[in-house]
Short mmCIF file of C-alpha atoms in Angstrom, two decimals:
data_model
loop_
_atom_site.label_atom_id
_atom_site.label_comp_id
_atom_site.label_asym_id
_atom_site.label_seq_id
_atom_site.Cartn_x
_atom_site.Cartn_y
_atom_site.Cartn_z
CA UNK T 401 23.75 -72.75 -15.40
CA UNK T 402 20.58 -74.60 -16.51
CA UNK T 403 20.60 -75.61 -20.17
CA UNK T 404 17.39 -74.85 -22.02
CA UNK T 405 15.84 -77.91 -23.68
CA UNK T 406 15.79 -77.74 -27.44
CA UNK T 407 12.37 -77.22 -28.99
CA UNK T 408 11.36 -78.18 -32.51
CA UNK T 409 8.63 -75.95 -33.94
CA UNK T 410 6.51 -77.94 -36.40
CA UNK T 411 4.38 -76.19 -39.02
CA UNK T 412 2.41 -77.98 -41.74
CA UNK T 413 1.45 -75.92 -44.77
CA UNK T 414 -0.02 -76.12 -48.25
CA UNK T 415 0.18 -73.32 -50.82
CA UNK T 416 -0.02 -70.43 -48.33
CA UNK T 417 3.42 -68.94 -48.75
CA UNK T 418 2.59 -65.38 -47.67
CA UNK T 419 1.00 -66.35 -44.35
CA UNK T 420 3.67 -69.01 -43.79
CA UNK T 421 6.44 -66.44 -44.17
CA UNK T 422 4.74 -64.18 -41.62
CA UNK T 423 4.41 -67.10 -39.20
CA UNK T 424 8.04 -68.13 -39.66
CA UNK T 425 9.36 -64.63 -39.10
CA UNK T 426 7.41 -64.42 -35.84
CA UNK T 427 8.89 -67.73 -34.67
CA UNK T 428 12.39 -66.68 -35.64
CA UNK T 429 11.94 -63.51 -33.56
CA UNK T 430 11.42 -65.67 -30.47
CA UNK T 431 13.27 -64.78 -27.30
CA UNK T 432 14.08 -68.46 -26.78
CA UNK T 433 17.58 -69.54 -27.77
CA UNK T 434 17.50 -73.27 -28.51
CA UNK T 435 15.03 -74.16 -31.24
CA UNK T 436 14.65 -75.27 -34.83
CA UNK T 437 11.73 -74.99 -37.24
CA UNK T 438 10.46 -77.86 -39.37
CA UNK T 439 8.10 -76.91 -42.20
CA UNK T 440 6.15 -79.77 -43.79
CA UNK T 441 4.96 -78.97 -47.30
CA UNK T 442 1.82 -81.09 -47.56
CA UNK T 443 0.76 -82.13 -51.08
CA UNK T 444 1.79 -78.79 -52.60
CA UNK T 445 0.61 -77.71 -56.06
CA UNK T 446 3.77 -75.68 -56.70
CA UNK T 447 7.29 -75.06 -55.39
CA UNK T 448 6.65 -71.70 -53.72
CA UNK T 449 7.08 -73.08 -50.19
CA UNK T 450 10.24 -74.96 -51.17
CA UNK T 451 11.67 -71.76 -52.62
CA UNK T 452 10.73 -69.75 -49.51
CA UNK T 453 12.41 -72.22 -47.15
CA UNK T 454 15.48 -72.42 -49.38
CA UNK T 455 15.81 -68.64 -49.16
CA UNK T 456 15.27 -68.52 -45.39
CA UNK T 457 17.26 -71.57 -44.30
CA UNK T 458 20.65 -70.13 -45.23
CA UNK T 459 20.52 -67.81 -42.23
CA UNK T 460 18.04 -69.49 -39.90
CA UNK T 461 17.30 -72.88 -38.29
CA UNK T 462 14.47 -73.72 -40.70
CA UNK T 463 14.21 -77.13 -42.39
CA UNK T 464 11.98 -78.33 -45.21
CA UNK T 465 10.11 -81.65 -45.32
CA UNK T 466 7.94 -82.75 -48.22
CA UNK T 467 4.88 -84.95 -47.62
CA UNK T 468 3.16 -85.82 -50.91
CA UNK T 469 -0.06 -87.26 -49.42
CA UNK T 470 -2.62 -84.75 -48.16
CA UNK T 471 -3.64 -84.74 -44.51
CA UNK T 472 -2.68 -82.63 -41.51
CA UNK T 473 -2.01 -85.59 -39.20
CA UNK T 474 0.01 -87.26 -41.93
CA UNK T 475 2.04 -84.06 -42.41
CA UNK T 476 2.72 -83.75 -38.69
CA UNK T 477 3.87 -87.36 -38.57
CA UNK T 478 6.23 -86.75 -41.50
CA UNK T 479 7.79 -83.87 -39.60
CA UNK T 480 8.01 -85.87 -36.36
CA UNK T 481 10.09 -88.53 -38.07
CA UNK T 482 12.84 -85.92 -38.60
CA UNK T 483 12.78 -84.47 -35.07
CA UNK T 484 15.08 -85.41 -32.19
CA UNK T 485 14.39 -82.45 -29.88
CA UNK T 486 12.70 -83.48 -26.59
CA UNK T 487 9.83 -80.99 -27.08
CA UNK T 488 7.85 -80.31 -30.24
CA UNK T 489 5.70 -77.16 -30.46
CA UNK T 490 3.06 -77.36 -33.17
CA UNK T 491 1.27 -74.41 -34.71
CA UNK T 492 -0.36 -73.36 -37.98
CA UNK T 493 0.85 -71.40 -40.98
CA UNK T 494 -1.69 -68.59 -40.39
CA UNK T 495 -0.58 -67.44 -36.94
CA UNK T 496 1.81 -64.95 -35.42
CA UNK T 497 3.46 -66.27 -32.27
CA UNK T 498 4.29 -64.17 -29.25
CA UNK T 499 8.05 -63.65 -28.68
CA UNK T 500 7.74 -65.46 -25.32
CA UNK T 501 5.71 -68.37 -26.76
CA UNK T 502 8.45 -71.00 -26.62
CA UNK T 503 9.78 -69.89 -23.24
CA UNK T 504 6.34 -70.12 -21.65
CA UNK T 505 5.80 -73.58 -23.15
CA UNK T 506 9.08 -74.80 -21.65
CA UNK T 507 8.13 -73.28 -18.28
CA UNK T 508 4.91 -75.31 -18.27
CA UNK T 509 6.72 -78.57 -19.08
CA UNK T 510 9.02 -77.87 -16.15
CA UNK T 511 6.07 -78.30 -13.76
CA UNK T 512 6.71 -82.04 -13.73
CA UNK T 513 7.83 -85.07 -15.68
CA UNK T 514 4.20 -86.15 -15.93
CA UNK T 515 3.41 -83.08 -18.06
CA UNK T 516 3.57 -84.41 -21.62
CA UNK T 517 1.36 -81.83 -23.35
CA UNK T 518 1.05 -78.05 -23.10
CA UNK T 519 -1.62 -76.03 -24.85
CA UNK T 520 -1.76 -72.26 -25.01
CA UNK T 521 -3.92 -69.24 -25.69
CA UNK T 522 -5.13 -68.54 -29.22
CA UNK T 523 -5.97 -64.89 -29.64
CA UNK T 524 -7.30 -63.27 -32.81
CA UNK T 525 -4.90 -61.54 -35.15
CA UNK T 526 -7.81 -59.29 -36.10
CA UNK T 527 -11.50 -59.02 -35.27
CA UNK T 528 -12.72 -56.82 -38.10
CA UNK T 529 -15.68 -58.68 -39.60
CA UNK T 530 -18.92 -60.28 -38.35
CA UNK T 531 -17.48 -63.70 -39.22
CA UNK T 532 -14.42 -63.09 -37.08
CA UNK T 533 -16.58 -61.90 -34.19
CA UNK T 534 -18.66 -65.06 -34.52
CA UNK T 535 -15.52 -67.17 -34.20
CA UNK T 536 -14.60 -65.39 -30.96
CA UNK T 537 -18.12 -65.81 -29.59
CA UNK T 538 -18.65 -69.45 -30.39
CA UNK T 539 -15.58 -71.53 -31.19
CA UNK T 540 -13.94 -71.32 -27.80
CA UNK T 541 -10.33 -70.86 -28.94
CA UNK T 542 -9.68 -68.70 -25.89
CA UNK T 543 -9.54 -70.98 -22.83
CA UNK T 544 -9.11 -68.29 -20.19
CA UNK T 545 -6.32 -66.48 -18.38
CA UNK T 546 -5.47 -69.00 -15.66
CA UNK T 547 -2.87 -71.77 -15.92
CA UNK T 548 -4.75 -75.05 -15.49
CA UNK T 549 -3.61 -78.65 -15.17
CA UNK T 550 -5.69 -81.63 -16.27
CA UNK T 551 -5.30 -85.30 -15.40
CA UNK T 552 -7.27 -88.19 -13.90
CA UNK T 553 -5.91 -87.57 -10.40
CA UNK T 554 -5.66 -84.43 -8.30
CA UNK T 555 -6.09 -82.21 -11.36
CA UNK T 556 -9.29 -83.83 -12.54
CA UNK T 557 -11.94 -81.13 -13.11
CA UNK T 558 -15.52 -81.48 -12.02
CA UNK T 559 -17.93 -82.48 -14.73
CA UNK T 560 -18.85 -85.90 -16.12
CA UNK T 561 -17.83 -85.07 -19.71
CA UNK T 562 -14.13 -85.00 -18.84
CA UNK T 563 -12.04 -86.17 -20.68
CA UNK T 564 -14.41 -86.85 -23.59
CA UNK T 565 -14.97 -83.12 -24.25
CA UNK T 566 -11.28 -82.84 -25.09
CA UNK T 567 -11.76 -79.65 -27.10
CA UNK T 568 -11.88 -77.79 -23.79
CA UNK T 569 -8.21 -78.69 -23.23
CA UNK T 570 -6.75 -76.76 -26.17
CA UNK T 571 -6.60 -76.45 -29.93
CA UNK T 572 -4.28 -77.71 -32.62
CA UNK T 573 -2.98 -74.27 -33.56
CA UNK T 574 -1.15 -74.10 -30.23
CA UNK T 575 -0.18 -77.50 -28.85
CA UNK T 576 3.15 -78.87 -27.68
CA UNK T 577 4.21 -82.37 -26.64
CA UNK T 578 7.12 -84.26 -25.28
CA UNK T 579 8.43 -86.00 -28.37
CA UNK T 580 8.72 -89.24 -26.42
CA UNK T 581 4.97 -89.21 -25.77
CA UNK T 582 4.12 -88.81 -29.45
CA UNK T 583 6.46 -91.70 -30.16
CA UNK T 584 4.68 -93.76 -27.49
CA UNK T 585 1.27 -93.30 -29.13
CA UNK T 586 2.57 -93.76 -32.68
CA UNK T 587 2.13 -90.12 -33.67
CA UNK T 588 -1.14 -88.57 -34.76
CA UNK T 589 -3.89 -90.76 -36.18
CA UNK T 590 -3.69 -90.31 -40.00
CA UNK T 591 -7.41 -91.16 -40.23
CA UNK T 592 -8.15 -87.84 -38.52
CA UNK T 593 -7.32 -84.22 -39.28
CA UNK T 594 -7.83 -81.64 -42.01
CA UNK T 595 -7.29 -83.15 -45.44
CA UNK T 596 -8.62 -86.55 -44.37
CA UNK T 597 -12.15 -87.86 -44.88
CA UNK T 598 -12.71 -87.22 -41.17
CA UNK T 599 -11.75 -83.53 -41.61
CA UNK T 600 -10.54 -82.97 -38.03
CA UNK T 601 -10.17 -84.40 -34.55
CA UNK T 602 -6.45 -85.25 -34.66
CA UNK T 603 -5.57 -82.70 -31.99
CA UNK T 604 -8.30 -83.62 -29.50
CA UNK T 605 -7.57 -87.32 -30.00
CA UNK T 606 -3.98 -86.65 -28.88
CA UNK T 607 -5.18 -84.63 -25.87
CA UNK T 608 -7.49 -87.51 -24.91
CA UNK T 609 -4.59 -89.96 -25.07
CA UNK T 610 -2.59 -87.76 -22.70
CA UNK T 611 -5.30 -87.98 -20.08
CA UNK T 612 -6.36 -91.63 -20.40
CA UNK T 613 -2.74 -92.81 -20.34
CA UNK T 614 -2.28 -91.20 -16.92
CA UNK T 615 -0.27 -88.13 -17.90
CA UNK T 616 -0.92 -84.44 -17.31
CA UNK T 617 -1.88 -81.71 -19.79
CA UNK T 618 -1.27 -78.07 -18.86
CA UNK T 619 -3.05 -75.09 -20.40
CA UNK T 620 -0.63 -72.15 -20.25
CA UNK T 621 -2.37 -68.84 -21.07
CA UNK T 622 0.90 -66.96 -21.48
CA UNK T 623 1.99 -69.20 -24.37
CA UNK T 624 0.21 -67.08 -26.95
CA UNK T 625 -0.34 -67.33 -30.69
CA UNK T 626 -2.50 -64.94 -32.70
CA UNK T 627 -4.60 -66.61 -35.37
CA UNK T 628 -6.05 -65.10 -38.54
CA UNK T 629 -9.72 -66.11 -38.43
CA UNK T 630 -11.72 -66.40 -41.65
CA UNK T 631 -13.10 -63.03 -42.69
CA UNK T 632 -16.25 -64.21 -44.50
CA UNK T 633 -19.13 -66.46 -43.45
CA UNK T 634 -18.72 -68.51 -46.63
CA UNK T 635 -15.23 -69.48 -45.48
CA UNK T 636 -16.55 -70.44 -42.06
CA UNK T 637 -19.17 -72.87 -43.37
CA UNK T 638 -16.66 -75.45 -44.53
CA UNK T 639 -14.57 -74.99 -41.38
CA UNK T 640 -17.50 -75.47 -39.01
CA UNK T 641 -18.78 -78.54 -40.84
CA UNK T 642 -15.27 -79.98 -40.62
CA UNK T 643 -15.16 -79.37 -36.87
CA UNK T 644 -18.42 -81.26 -36.45
CA UNK T 645 -17.30 -84.21 -38.59
CA UNK T 646 -13.97 -84.27 -36.75
CA UNK T 647 -15.67 -84.35 -33.35
CA UNK T 648 -17.91 -87.23 -34.41
CA UNK T 649 -14.91 -89.03 -35.86
CA UNK T 650 -12.93 -88.54 -32.65
CA UNK T 651 -15.71 -90.04 -30.54
CA UNK T 652 -15.90 -92.96 -32.95
CA UNK T 653 -12.14 -93.49 -32.75
CA UNK T 654 -12.04 -93.72 -28.97
CA UNK T 655 -14.76 -96.38 -29.04
CA UNK T 656 -12.98 -98.35 -31.78
CA UNK T 657 -9.67 -98.18 -29.88
CA UNK T 658 -11.22 -98.88 -26.47
CA UNK T 659 -14.62 -100.59 -26.88
CA UNK T 660 -15.46 -100.35 -23.16
CA UNK T 661 -15.60 -96.57 -23.64
CA UNK T 662 -18.95 -97.04 -25.39
CA UNK T 663 -20.62 -97.81 -22.05
CA UNK T 664 -19.47 -94.47 -20.61
CA UNK T 665 -20.48 -92.54 -23.72
CA UNK T 666 -23.96 -94.06 -23.70
CA UNK T 667 -24.41 -93.04 -20.08
CA UNK T 668 -23.25 -89.52 -20.88
CA UNK T 669 -25.27 -89.21 -24.09
CA UNK T 670 -28.04 -86.92 -22.73
CA UNK T 671 -25.54 -84.53 -21.17
CA UNK T 672 -23.31 -84.70 -24.23
CA UNK T 673 -26.18 -83.90 -26.57
CA UNK T 674 -27.12 -80.88 -24.50
CA UNK T 675 -23.50 -79.75 -24.50
CA UNK T 676 -23.17 -80.12 -28.28
CA UNK T 677 -26.50 -78.41 -28.94
CA UNK T 678 -25.61 -75.31 -26.97
CA UNK T 679 -23.39 -72.89 -28.86
CA UNK T 680 -22.79 -70.45 -26.02
CA UNK T 681 -21.38 -67.00 -26.39
CA UNK T 682 -18.56 -68.07 -24.09
CA UNK T 683 -18.02 -71.82 -23.98
CA UNK T 684 -17.25 -73.57 -20.75
CA UNK T 685 -14.64 -76.20 -20.11
CA UNK T 686 -16.29 -79.16 -18.35
CA UNK T 687 -15.88 -78.70 -14.63
CA UNK T 688 -13.68 -75.64 -15.01
CA UNK T 689 -16.29 -72.92 -15.37
CA UNK T 690 -16.79 -70.14 -17.86
CA UNK T 691 -13.69 -68.62 -19.38
CA UNK T 692 -13.22 -64.92 -19.89
CA UNK T 693 -12.64 -63.80 -23.45
CA UNK T 694 -11.59 -60.17 -23.82
CA UNK T 695 -12.13 -60.26 -27.60
CA UNK T 696 -15.85 -60.93 -27.80
CA UNK T 697 -16.98 -57.54 -29.12
CA UNK T 698 -20.57 -57.28 -30.33
CA UNK T 699 -22.68 -60.36 -31.09
CA UNK T 700 -22.69 -61.58 -34.66
CA UNK T 701 -25.85 -61.42 -36.77
CA UNK T 702 -28.54 -64.08 -36.21
CA UNK T 703 -27.91 -65.53 -39.66
CA UNK T 704 -24.73 -67.04 -38.24
CA UNK T 705 -26.85 -69.40 -36.14
CA UNK T 706 -26.95 -71.73 -39.13
CA UNK T 707 -23.27 -72.44 -38.54
CA UNK T 708 -24.09 -74.13 -35.23
CA UNK T 709 -26.50 -76.43 -37.02
CA UNK T 710 -23.78 -77.26 -39.54
CA UNK T 711 -21.52 -78.41 -36.72
CA UNK T 712 -24.17 -80.69 -35.26
CA UNK T 713 -25.00 -82.18 -38.65
CA UNK T 714 -21.30 -82.71 -39.22
CA UNK T 715 -21.10 -84.72 -36.00
CA UNK T 716 -23.66 -87.15 -37.38
CA UNK T 717 -21.39 -87.80 -40.37
CA UNK T 718 -18.36 -88.38 -38.15
CA UNK T 719 -18.72 -92.15 -37.54
CA UNK T 720 -19.03 -92.95 -41.25
CA UNK T 721 -16.21 -90.56 -42.10
CA UNK T 722 -13.87 -92.12 -39.56
CA UNK T 723 -14.70 -95.66 -40.68
CA UNK T 724 -13.89 -94.79 -44.28
CA UNK T 725 -10.77 -92.81 -43.37
CA UNK T 726 -9.46 -95.52 -41.05
CA UNK T 727 -9.80 -98.08 -43.84
CA UNK T 728 -8.01 -95.80 -46.32
CA UNK T 729 -5.09 -95.23 -43.93
CA UNK T 730 -4.90 -98.78 -42.52
CA UNK T 731 -1.40 -99.38 -43.90
CA UNK T 732 -0.11 -96.16 -42.28
CA UNK T 733 -1.26 -96.88 -38.75
CA UNK T 734 1.33 -97.72 -36.10
CA UNK T 735 0.34 -100.36 -33.51
CA UNK T 736 -0.05 -98.80 -30.07
#
């Protein structure tokens, strides 16, 4: 009999008890047997999350971790320090996971020892408003219905932007890693991520490290989470700006960490600018081809086009944001 590897589910949260409880109950309903759940309460303003976990942990494998400093990457690192399971599955507090989510993640890791990261499908929990339809049209959360491997060898896709366009490899709401790999890279960069000056980019920076260090990342479409998209355009504005800043910060980080990368980025600049300037109805992964999104629905109103401009303007702020954030977190960084 083959023993299932233990999986630690890691969820960072801040003052969203109702959605967190829904997410936790979906994880606890998993068909996978060997798992625990680590909830990191990140700079909370009250004790509602602590009270929720105290009530749930008596009869379930849920643990509470408190991280007083704000920042998604920082919160994930705080949780990682408490985890010994060989696989860590990371998701958000505003999702509902499929009952087979953990089992499909483990199946993908079983493809080979070189697989150190698995990303999965992010489907909408609802598509009821123009803002939610815009998200499905433009943000590219849905990466298609085909299992795909990515590396620098036989699984290298066509397209010169690989692996710099790391957002095509997955999203932070549904990403899993071998714990040993996250230990190898020193965890997530605390200068990136929601809650930092850089606002994002922590997930794609980790995906990039998988590829450039010679490992394999697998996108597994049957590892599904359903995400609650923002319902109103006003809520999207801040999110989209943050994505742009995070992307610019990520590109700055990879140059700071590996200065020779600048030569490649300069060569790719014209193609990269065209890629960033085109907010397609269905985004394409570089070298993989267009994905098929069954949730597109009707196009959003033209007034949503301003959101694409917000992302591009955010990218221009990314280098400054990362420089400031890296300085502020300099004592937290782990040598790699």
